[in-house]
Amino acid sequence: MNNKELVLNAITGVFIDKDITTLDKYFSENYIQHNPQIPNGTEVLKQFIPTLPNDFKYQPGVVAENGNLVMIHGRYENWNGKNMIAVDIFRVENGKIAEHWDVMQEEVLAKDSANGNAMFPIN
């Protein structure tokens, strides 16, 4: 399995299947988190994932791999009551996700944007 497949399997397991065992399978014991609202490690995620609302959805879009870095442009529906577009960046080490960064912004619909373009591809 390449790094791109590993990260896509991991984020699908966590945010689509809401399977917290995915964290033990794909994330390093020393997982480093750069989102300032989330501590290092996976314990907080194990507590958080089961509390996601029933109508929460995650949709991965473009996935890019550059060596041990993988980036996913994704859409989080009902993330704390808002739809968010994010680029999640993961560093893979020894077959596990070792580190994570993200850049998130609230989704603006195409009809409300200055250019008329959607922020995320709609299939």
Tab-separated table of C-alpha atoms in Angstrom:
chain	number	residue	atom	x	y	z
A	1	MET	CA	0.000	0.000	0.000
A	2	ASN	CA	1.438	3.401	-0.940
A	3	ASN	CA	1.200	6.475	1.305
A	4	LYS	CA	-1.729	7.926	-0.650
A	5	GLU	CA	-3.767	4.731	-0.195
A	6	LEU	CA	-2.812	4.511	3.489
A	7	VAL	CA	-3.963	8.071	4.245
A	8	LEU	CA	-7.160	7.726	2.221
A	9	ASN	CA	-7.973	4.473	4.050
A	10	ALA	CA	-7.274	6.181	7.368
A	11	ILE	CA	-9.382	9.277	6.813
A	12	THR	CA	-12.191	7.199	5.304
A	13	GLY	CA	-12.163	4.914	8.335
A	14	VAL	CA	-12.186	7.811	10.787
A	15	PHE	CA	-14.568	10.293	9.160
A	16	ILE	CA	-16.791	8.207	6.871
A	17	ASP	CA	-17.013	4.888	8.734
A	18	LYS	CA	-16.523	6.578	12.143
A	19	ASP	CA	-14.456	3.550	13.194
A	20	ILE	CA	-12.135	4.526	16.033
A	21	THR	CA	-10.108	1.308	15.637
A	22	THR	CA	-8.807	2.953	12.452
A	23	LEU	CA	-6.768	5.278	14.672
A	24	ASP	CA	-4.790	2.376	16.149
A	25	LYS	CA	-4.346	0.752	12.741
A	26	TYR	CA	-3.152	3.768	10.729
A	27	PHE	CA	-1.886	6.395	13.197
A	28	SER	CA	1.464	6.417	15.010
A	29	GLU	CA	1.585	6.081	18.793
A	30	ASN	CA	3.455	9.415	18.800
A	31	TYR	CA	1.022	11.164	16.419
A	32	ILE	CA	1.806	14.900	16.195
A	33	GLN	CA	-1.083	17.302	15.646
A	34	HIS	CA	-0.639	20.872	14.359
A	35	ASN	CA	-4.285	21.966	14.576
A	36	PRO	CA	-4.107	24.367	17.564
A	37	GLN	CA	-7.427	23.101	18.939
A	38	ILE	CA	-6.460	19.413	19.097
A	39	PRO	CA	-3.786	17.891	21.373
A	40	ASN	CA	-1.150	15.427	20.159
A	41	GLY	CA	-2.001	11.724	20.128
A	42	THR	CA	-5.157	9.900	19.107
A	43	GLU	CA	-6.992	9.726	22.443
A	44	VAL	CA	-8.908	12.962	21.893
A	45	LEU	CA	-9.967	11.761	18.436
A	46	LYS	CA	-11.191	8.479	19.936
A	47	GLN	CA	-13.394	10.555	22.243
A	48	PHE	CA	-14.476	13.019	19.541
A	49	ILE	CA	-15.415	10.741	16.612
A	50	PRO	CA	-18.368	9.044	18.389
A	51	THR	CA	-19.835	12.483	19.196
A	52	LEU	CA	-20.093	13.576	15.566
A	53	PRO	CA	-23.729	14.289	14.634
A	54	ASN	CA	-25.656	11.691	12.636
A	55	ASP	CA	-25.783	14.045	9.647
A	56	PHE	CA	-22.009	14.682	9.667
A	57	LYS	CA	-20.398	13.682	6.380
A	58	TYR	CA	-16.897	13.776	4.977
A	59	GLN	CA	-16.118	13.733	1.275
A	60	PRO	CA	-12.524	13.428	0.060
A	61	GLY	CA	-11.676	15.214	-3.162
A	62	VAL	CA	-8.260	15.571	-4.757
A	63	VAL	CA	-5.544	13.496	-3.093
A	64	ALA	CA	-1.896	14.321	-3.816
A	65	GLU	CA	1.231	12.505	-2.686
A	66	ASN	CA	4.766	13.853	-2.541
A	67	GLY	CA	7.082	11.320	-0.933
A	68	ASN	CA	5.971	10.843	2.659
A	69	LEU	CA	3.487	13.763	2.518
A	70	VAL	CA	-0.127	13.278	1.449
A	71	MET	CA	-2.669	16.066	1.015
A	72	ILE	CA	-6.437	15.683	0.748
A	73	HIS	CA	-8.760	18.486	-0.350
A	74	GLY	CA	-11.995	17.527	1.390
A	75	ARG	CA	-15.443	18.676	2.462
A	76	TYR	CA	-16.701	18.340	6.043
A	77	GLU	CA	-20.487	18.651	6.249
A	78	ASN	CA	-21.871	19.767	9.622
A	79	TRP	CA	-18.481	20.263	11.278
A	80	ASN	CA	-19.541	22.093	14.430
A	81	GLY	CA	-22.684	23.203	12.606
A	82	LYS	CA	-20.919	24.456	9.473
A	83	ASN	CA	-19.814	23.029	6.164
A	84	MET	CA	-16.046	23.335	5.907
A	85	ILE	CA	-13.599	22.910	3.051
A	86	ALA	CA	-10.164	21.753	4.140
A	87	VAL	CA	-6.774	20.694	2.969
A	88	ASP	CA	-5.446	18.066	5.355
A	89	ILE	CA	-1.738	17.339	5.150
A	90	PHE	CA	-0.353	14.113	6.587
A	91	ARG	CA	3.227	12.933	7.064
A	92	VAL	CA	3.649	9.172	6.907
A	93	GLU	CA	6.477	7.417	8.714
A	94	ASN	CA	7.041	3.661	8.991
A	95	GLY	CA	3.635	2.862	7.476
A	96	LYS	CA	1.646	5.063	9.891
A	97	ILE	CA	0.377	8.627	9.933
A	98	ALA	CA	2.885	10.447	12.115
A	99	GLU	CA	1.865	14.083	11.734
A	100	HIS	CA	-1.080	16.233	10.592
A	101	TRP	CA	-1.683	19.838	9.536
A	102	ASP	CA	-4.908	21.349	8.216
A	103	VAL	CA	-6.223	24.527	6.688
A	104	MET	CA	-10.010	24.881	6.964
A	105	GLN	CA	-12.470	27.521	5.873
A	106	GLU	CA	-16.220	27.771	5.912
A	107	GLU	CA	-17.751	26.763	2.599
A	108	VAL	CA	-19.173	29.546	0.430
A	109	LEU	CA	-21.689	28.350	-2.138
A	110	ALA	CA	-21.001	29.108	-5.800
A	111	LYS	CA	-24.060	31.359	-5.970
A	112	ASP	CA	-22.610	33.477	-3.148
A	113	SER	CA	-19.018	33.679	-4.402
A	114	ALA	CA	-17.589	36.606	-6.370
A	115	ASN	CA	-16.527	34.271	-9.199
A	116	GLY	CA	-19.504	31.898	-9.283
A	117	ASN	CA	-17.263	28.884	-8.665
A	118	ALA	CA	-17.810	26.166	-6.076
A	119	MET	CA	-15.082	25.663	-3.466
A	120	PHE	CA	-15.339	21.895	-3.751
A	121	PRO	CA	-16.146	19.676	-6.721
A	122	ILE	CA	-19.697	18.387	-6.598
A	123	ASN	CA	-20.126	14.978	-8.232
